[in-house]
PDB file of C-alpha atoms in Angstrom:
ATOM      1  CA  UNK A   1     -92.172 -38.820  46.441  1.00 42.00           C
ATOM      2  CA  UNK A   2     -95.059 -41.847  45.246  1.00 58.00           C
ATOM      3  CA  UNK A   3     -97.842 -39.925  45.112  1.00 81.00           C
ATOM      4  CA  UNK A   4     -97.547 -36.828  47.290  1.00 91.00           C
ATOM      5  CA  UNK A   5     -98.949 -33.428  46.210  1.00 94.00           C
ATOM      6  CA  UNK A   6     -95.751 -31.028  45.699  1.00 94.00           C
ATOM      7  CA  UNK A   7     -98.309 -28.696  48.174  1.00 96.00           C
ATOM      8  CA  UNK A   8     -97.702 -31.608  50.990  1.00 96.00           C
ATOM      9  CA  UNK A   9     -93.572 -32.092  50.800  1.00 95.00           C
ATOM     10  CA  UNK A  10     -93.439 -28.438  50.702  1.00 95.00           C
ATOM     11  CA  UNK A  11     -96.150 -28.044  53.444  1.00 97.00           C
ATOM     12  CA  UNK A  12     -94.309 -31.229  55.391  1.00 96.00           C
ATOM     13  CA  UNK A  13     -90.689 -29.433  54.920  1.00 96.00           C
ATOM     14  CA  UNK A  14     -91.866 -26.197  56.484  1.00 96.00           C
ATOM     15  CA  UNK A  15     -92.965 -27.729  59.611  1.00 97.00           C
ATOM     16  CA  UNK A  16     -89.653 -29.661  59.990  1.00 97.00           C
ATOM     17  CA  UNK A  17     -87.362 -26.263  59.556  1.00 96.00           C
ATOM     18  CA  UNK A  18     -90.422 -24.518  61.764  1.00 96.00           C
ATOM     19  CA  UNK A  19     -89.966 -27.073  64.882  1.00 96.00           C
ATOM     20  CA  UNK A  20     -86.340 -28.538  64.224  1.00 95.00           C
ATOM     21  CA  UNK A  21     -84.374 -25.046  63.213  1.00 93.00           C
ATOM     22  CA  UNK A  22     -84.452 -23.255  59.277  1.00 89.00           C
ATOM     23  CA  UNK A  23     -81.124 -25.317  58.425  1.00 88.00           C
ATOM     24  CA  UNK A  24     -82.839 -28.792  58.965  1.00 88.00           C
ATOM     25  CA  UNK A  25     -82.133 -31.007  56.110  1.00 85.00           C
ATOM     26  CA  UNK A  26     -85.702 -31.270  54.001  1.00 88.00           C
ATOM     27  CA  UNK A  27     -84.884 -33.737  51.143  1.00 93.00           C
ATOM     28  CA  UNK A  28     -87.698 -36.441  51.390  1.00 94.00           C
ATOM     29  CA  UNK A  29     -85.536 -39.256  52.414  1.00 94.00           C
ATOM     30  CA  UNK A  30     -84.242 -37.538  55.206  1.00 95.00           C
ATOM     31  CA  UNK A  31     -84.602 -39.469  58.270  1.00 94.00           C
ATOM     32  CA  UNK A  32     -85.547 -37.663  62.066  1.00 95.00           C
ATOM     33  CA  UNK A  33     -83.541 -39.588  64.325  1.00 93.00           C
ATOM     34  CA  UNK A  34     -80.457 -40.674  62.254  1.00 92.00           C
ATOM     35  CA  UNK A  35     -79.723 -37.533  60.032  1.00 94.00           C
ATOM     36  CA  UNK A  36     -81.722 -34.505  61.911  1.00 94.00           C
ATOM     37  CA  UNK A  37     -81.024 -36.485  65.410  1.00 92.00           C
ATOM     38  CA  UNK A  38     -84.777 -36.329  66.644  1.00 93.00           C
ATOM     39  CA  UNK A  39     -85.381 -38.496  69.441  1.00 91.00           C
ATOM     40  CA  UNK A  40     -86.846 -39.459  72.778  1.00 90.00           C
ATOM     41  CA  UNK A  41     -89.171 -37.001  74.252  1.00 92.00           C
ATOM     42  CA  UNK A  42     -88.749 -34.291  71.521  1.00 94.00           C
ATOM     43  CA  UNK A  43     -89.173 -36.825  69.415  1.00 94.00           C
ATOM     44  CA  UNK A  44     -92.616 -37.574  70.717  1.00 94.00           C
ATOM     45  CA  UNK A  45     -93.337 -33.928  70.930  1.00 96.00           C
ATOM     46  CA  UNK A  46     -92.760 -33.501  67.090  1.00 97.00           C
ATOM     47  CA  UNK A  47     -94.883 -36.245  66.383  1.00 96.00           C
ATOM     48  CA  UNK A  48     -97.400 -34.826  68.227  1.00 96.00           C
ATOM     49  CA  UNK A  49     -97.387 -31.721  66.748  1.00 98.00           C
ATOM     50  CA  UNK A  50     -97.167 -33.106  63.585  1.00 97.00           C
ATOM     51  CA  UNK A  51    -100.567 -35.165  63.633  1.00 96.00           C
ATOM     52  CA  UNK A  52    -101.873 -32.079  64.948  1.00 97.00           C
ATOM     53  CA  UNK A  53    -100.781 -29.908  62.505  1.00 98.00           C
ATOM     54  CA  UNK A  54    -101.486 -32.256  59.915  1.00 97.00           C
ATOM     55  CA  UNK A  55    -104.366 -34.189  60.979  1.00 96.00           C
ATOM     56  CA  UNK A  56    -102.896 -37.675  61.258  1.00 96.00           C
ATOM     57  CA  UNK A  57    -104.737 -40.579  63.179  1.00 94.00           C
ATOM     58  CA  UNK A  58    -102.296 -42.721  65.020  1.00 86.00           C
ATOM     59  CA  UNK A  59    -103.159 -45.968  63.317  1.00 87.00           C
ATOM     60  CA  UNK A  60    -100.225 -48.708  63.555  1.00 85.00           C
ATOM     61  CA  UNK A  61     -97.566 -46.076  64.234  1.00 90.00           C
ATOM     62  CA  UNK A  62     -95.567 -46.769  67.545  1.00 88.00           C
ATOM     63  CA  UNK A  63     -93.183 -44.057  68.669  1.00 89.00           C
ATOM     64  CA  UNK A  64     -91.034 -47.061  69.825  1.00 86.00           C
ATOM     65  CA  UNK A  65     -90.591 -48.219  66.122  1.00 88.00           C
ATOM     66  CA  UNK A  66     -88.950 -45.672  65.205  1.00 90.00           C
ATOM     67  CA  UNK A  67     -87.137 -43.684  68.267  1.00 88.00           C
ATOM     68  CA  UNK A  68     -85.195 -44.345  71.472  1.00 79.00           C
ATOM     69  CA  UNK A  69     -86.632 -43.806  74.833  1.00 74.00           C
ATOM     70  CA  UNK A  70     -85.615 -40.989  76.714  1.00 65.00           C
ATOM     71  CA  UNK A  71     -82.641 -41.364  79.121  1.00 54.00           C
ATOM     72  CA  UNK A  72     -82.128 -44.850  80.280  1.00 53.00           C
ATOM     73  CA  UNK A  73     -84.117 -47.828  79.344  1.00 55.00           C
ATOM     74  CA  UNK A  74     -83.638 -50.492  81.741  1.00 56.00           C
ATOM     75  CA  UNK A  75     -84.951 -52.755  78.836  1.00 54.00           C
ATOM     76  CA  UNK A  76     -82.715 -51.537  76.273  1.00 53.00           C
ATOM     77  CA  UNK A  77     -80.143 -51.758  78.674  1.00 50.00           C
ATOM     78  CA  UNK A  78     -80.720 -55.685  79.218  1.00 58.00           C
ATOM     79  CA  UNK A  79     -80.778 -56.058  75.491  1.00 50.00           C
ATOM     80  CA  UNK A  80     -78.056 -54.809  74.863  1.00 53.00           C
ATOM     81  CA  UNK A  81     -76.544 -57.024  77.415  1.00 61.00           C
ATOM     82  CA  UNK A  82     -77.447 -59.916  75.117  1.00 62.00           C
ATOM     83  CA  UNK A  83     -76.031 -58.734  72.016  1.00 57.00           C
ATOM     84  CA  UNK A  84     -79.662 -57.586  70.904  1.00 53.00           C
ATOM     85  CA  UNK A  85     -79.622 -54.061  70.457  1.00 54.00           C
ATOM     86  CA  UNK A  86     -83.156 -51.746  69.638  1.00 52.00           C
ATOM     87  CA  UNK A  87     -83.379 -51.605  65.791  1.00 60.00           C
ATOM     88  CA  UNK A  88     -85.480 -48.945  64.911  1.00 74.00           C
ATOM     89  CA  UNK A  89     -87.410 -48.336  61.282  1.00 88.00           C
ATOM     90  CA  UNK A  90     -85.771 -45.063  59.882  1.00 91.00           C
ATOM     91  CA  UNK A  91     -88.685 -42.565  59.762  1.00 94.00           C
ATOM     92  CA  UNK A  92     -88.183 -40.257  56.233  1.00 94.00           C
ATOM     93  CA  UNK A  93     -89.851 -36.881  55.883  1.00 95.00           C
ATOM     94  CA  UNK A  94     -91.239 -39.138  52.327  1.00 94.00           C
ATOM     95  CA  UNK A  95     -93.307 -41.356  55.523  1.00 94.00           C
ATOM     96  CA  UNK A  96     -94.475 -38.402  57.070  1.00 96.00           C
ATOM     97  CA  UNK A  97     -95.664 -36.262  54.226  1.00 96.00           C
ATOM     98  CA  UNK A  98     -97.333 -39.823  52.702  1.00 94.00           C
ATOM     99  CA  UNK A  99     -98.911 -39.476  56.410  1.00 94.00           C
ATOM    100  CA  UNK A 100    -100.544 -36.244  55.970  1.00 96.00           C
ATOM    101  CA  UNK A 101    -101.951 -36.933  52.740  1.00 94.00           C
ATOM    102  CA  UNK A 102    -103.615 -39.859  54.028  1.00 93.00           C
ATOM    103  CA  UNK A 103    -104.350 -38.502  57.268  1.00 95.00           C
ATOM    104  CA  UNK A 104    -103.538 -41.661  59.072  1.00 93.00           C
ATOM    105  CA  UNK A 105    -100.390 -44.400  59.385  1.00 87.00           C
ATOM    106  CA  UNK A 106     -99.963 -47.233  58.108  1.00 74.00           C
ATOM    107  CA  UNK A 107     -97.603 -49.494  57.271  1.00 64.00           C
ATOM    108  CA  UNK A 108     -94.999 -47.883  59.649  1.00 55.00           C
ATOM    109  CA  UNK A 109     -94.223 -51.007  61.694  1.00 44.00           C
ATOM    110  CA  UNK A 110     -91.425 -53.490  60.837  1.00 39.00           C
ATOM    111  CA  UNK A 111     -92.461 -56.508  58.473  1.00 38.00           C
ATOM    112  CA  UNK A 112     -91.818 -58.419  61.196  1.00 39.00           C
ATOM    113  CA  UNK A 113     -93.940 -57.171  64.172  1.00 40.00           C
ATOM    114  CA  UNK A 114     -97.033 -56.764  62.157  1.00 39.00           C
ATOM    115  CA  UNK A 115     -99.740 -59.376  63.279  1.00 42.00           C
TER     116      UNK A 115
END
Protein backbone atom coordinates (compact mmCIF):
# COMPACT_ATOMS: atom_id res chain seq x y z
CA UNK A 1 0.00 0.00 0.00
CA UNK A 2 1.86 3.79 -1.05
CA UNK A 3 2.55 4.94 2.06
CA UNK A 4 0.29 3.39 4.69
CA UNK A 5 1.58 2.41 8.17
CA UNK A 6 1.33 -1.61 8.35
CA UNK A 7 -0.58 -0.37 11.95
CA UNK A 8 -3.40 1.31 9.49
CA UNK A 9 -4.10 -1.79 6.80
CA UNK A 10 -4.11 -3.95 9.75
CA UNK A 11 -6.21 -1.46 11.84
CA UNK A 12 -8.44 -0.79 8.39
CA UNK A 13 -8.81 -4.81 7.85
CA UNK A 14 -10.15 -5.36 11.34
CA UNK A 15 -12.93 -3.02 10.99
CA UNK A 16 -13.97 -4.54 7.61
CA UNK A 17 -14.12 -8.37 9.13
CA UNK A 18 -15.65 -6.45 12.48
CA UNK A 19 -18.74 -4.79 10.44
CA UNK A 20 -18.85 -7.03 7.16
CA UNK A 21 -18.37 -10.76 8.87
CA UNK A 22 -14.55 -12.45 9.99
CA UNK A 23 -14.40 -14.15 6.37
CA UNK A 24 -14.47 -10.72 4.48
CA UNK A 25 -11.79 -10.60 1.97
CA UNK A 26 -8.95 -7.98 3.49
CA UNK A 27 -6.28 -7.82 0.70
CA UNK A 28 -5.85 -3.99 0.03
CA UNK A 29 -7.26 -3.96 -3.39
CA UNK A 30 -10.30 -5.43 -2.39
CA UNK A 31 -13.17 -3.47 -3.47
CA UNK A 32 -16.71 -2.99 -1.06
CA UNK A 33 -19.31 -3.10 -3.53
CA UNK A 34 -17.93 -5.38 -6.34
CA UNK A 35 -16.00 -8.15 -4.37
CA UNK A 36 -17.46 -7.87 -0.56
CA UNK A 37 -20.98 -6.65 -2.23
CA UNK A 38 -21.38 -3.47 0.09
CA UNK A 39 -23.93 -1.24 -1.08
CA UNK A 40 -26.84 1.12 -0.73
CA UNK A 41 -27.83 1.91 2.73
CA UNK A 42 -25.32 -0.47 4.47
CA UNK A 43 -23.11 0.88 2.38
CA UNK A 44 -23.62 4.33 3.78
CA UNK A 45 -23.75 2.92 7.23
CA UNK A 46 -20.14 1.48 6.87
CA UNK A 47 -18.93 4.59 5.68
CA UNK A 48 -20.21 6.18 8.43
CA UNK A 49 -18.84 4.15 10.85
CA UNK A 50 -15.77 4.14 9.25
CA UNK A 51 -15.04 8.04 9.42
CA UNK A 52 -16.10 7.62 12.83
CA UNK A 53 -14.00 5.06 13.78
CA UNK A 54 -11.27 6.44 11.95
CA UNK A 55 -11.64 10.05 12.04
CA UNK A 56 -12.16 10.87 8.37
CA UNK A 57 -13.57 14.34 7.17
CA UNK A 58 -15.84 13.92 4.24
CA UNK A 59 -13.92 16.10 1.85
CA UNK A 60 -14.73 15.31 -2.01
CA UNK A 61 -16.03 11.83 -1.22
CA UNK A 62 -19.68 11.24 -2.55
CA UNK A 63 -21.35 8.02 -1.49
CA UNK A 64 -22.88 8.18 -5.04
CA UNK A 65 -19.34 7.76 -6.63
CA UNK A 66 -18.86 4.83 -5.51
CA UNK A 67 -22.28 2.85 -4.54
CA UNK A 68 -25.82 2.27 -5.83
CA UNK A 69 -28.80 3.77 -4.25
CA UNK A 70 -30.92 1.74 -2.27
CA UNK A 71 -33.90 0.01 -3.97
CA UNK A 72 -35.07 1.77 -7.02
CA UNK A 73 -33.66 4.86 -8.50
CA UNK A 74 -36.04 6.42 -10.72
CA UNK A 75 -32.87 8.18 -12.18
CA UNK A 76 -30.88 5.21 -12.66
CA UNK A 77 -33.78 3.72 -14.01
CA UNK A 78 -34.10 6.48 -16.89
CA UNK A 79 -30.44 6.02 -17.55
CA UNK A 80 -30.45 3.00 -18.08
CA UNK A 81 -33.21 3.51 -20.48
CA UNK A 82 -30.71 5.41 -22.62
CA UNK A 83 -28.02 3.01 -22.74
CA UNK A 84 -26.17 5.09 -19.91
CA UNK A 85 -25.82 3.00 -17.05
CA UNK A 86 -24.31 4.40 -13.28
CA UNK A 87 -20.51 3.76 -13.43
CA UNK A 88 -19.25 3.80 -10.16
CA UNK A 89 -15.30 4.32 -8.97
CA UNK A 90 -14.37 0.91 -7.30
CA UNK A 91 -13.67 1.84 -3.65
CA UNK A 92 -10.39 -0.53 -2.37
CA UNK A 93 -9.76 -1.14 1.31
CA UNK A 94 -5.94 0.56 -0.17
CA UNK A 95 -8.56 4.08 -0.54
CA UNK A 96 -9.88 3.67 2.71
CA UNK A 97 -6.90 2.89 4.84
CA UNK A 98 -4.97 5.93 2.65
CA UNK A 99 -8.25 7.72 4.19
CA UNK A 100 -7.54 7.15 7.72
CA UNK A 101 -4.06 8.05 7.59
CA UNK A 102 -4.90 11.27 6.21
CA UNK A 103 -7.93 11.73 8.07
CA UNK A 104 -9.79 13.19 5.19
CA UNK A 105 -10.72 12.24 1.22
CA UNK A 106 -9.51 13.23 -1.49
CA UNK A 107 -9.15 12.43 -4.75
CA UNK A 108 -12.07 9.88 -4.60
CA UNK A 109 -14.17 11.39 -7.41
CA UNK A 110 -13.88 10.36 -11.09
CA UNK A 111 -11.28 12.42 -13.27
CA UNK A 112 -14.04 13.50 -14.92
CA UNK A 113 -16.51 15.08 -12.42
CA UNK A 114 -13.88 16.96 -10.59
CA UNK A 115 -14.33 20.82 -11.15
Amino acid sequence: MSDVSEQTQLAVAAFVRERLGENSATHPDTRLLEDLGLDGDDARIFMEAFADRFAVARGDFRLEDHFGAEGLDPVELVRSLFGREHRSTPLTLRMLAEAAEAKVWIGSRPREDRG
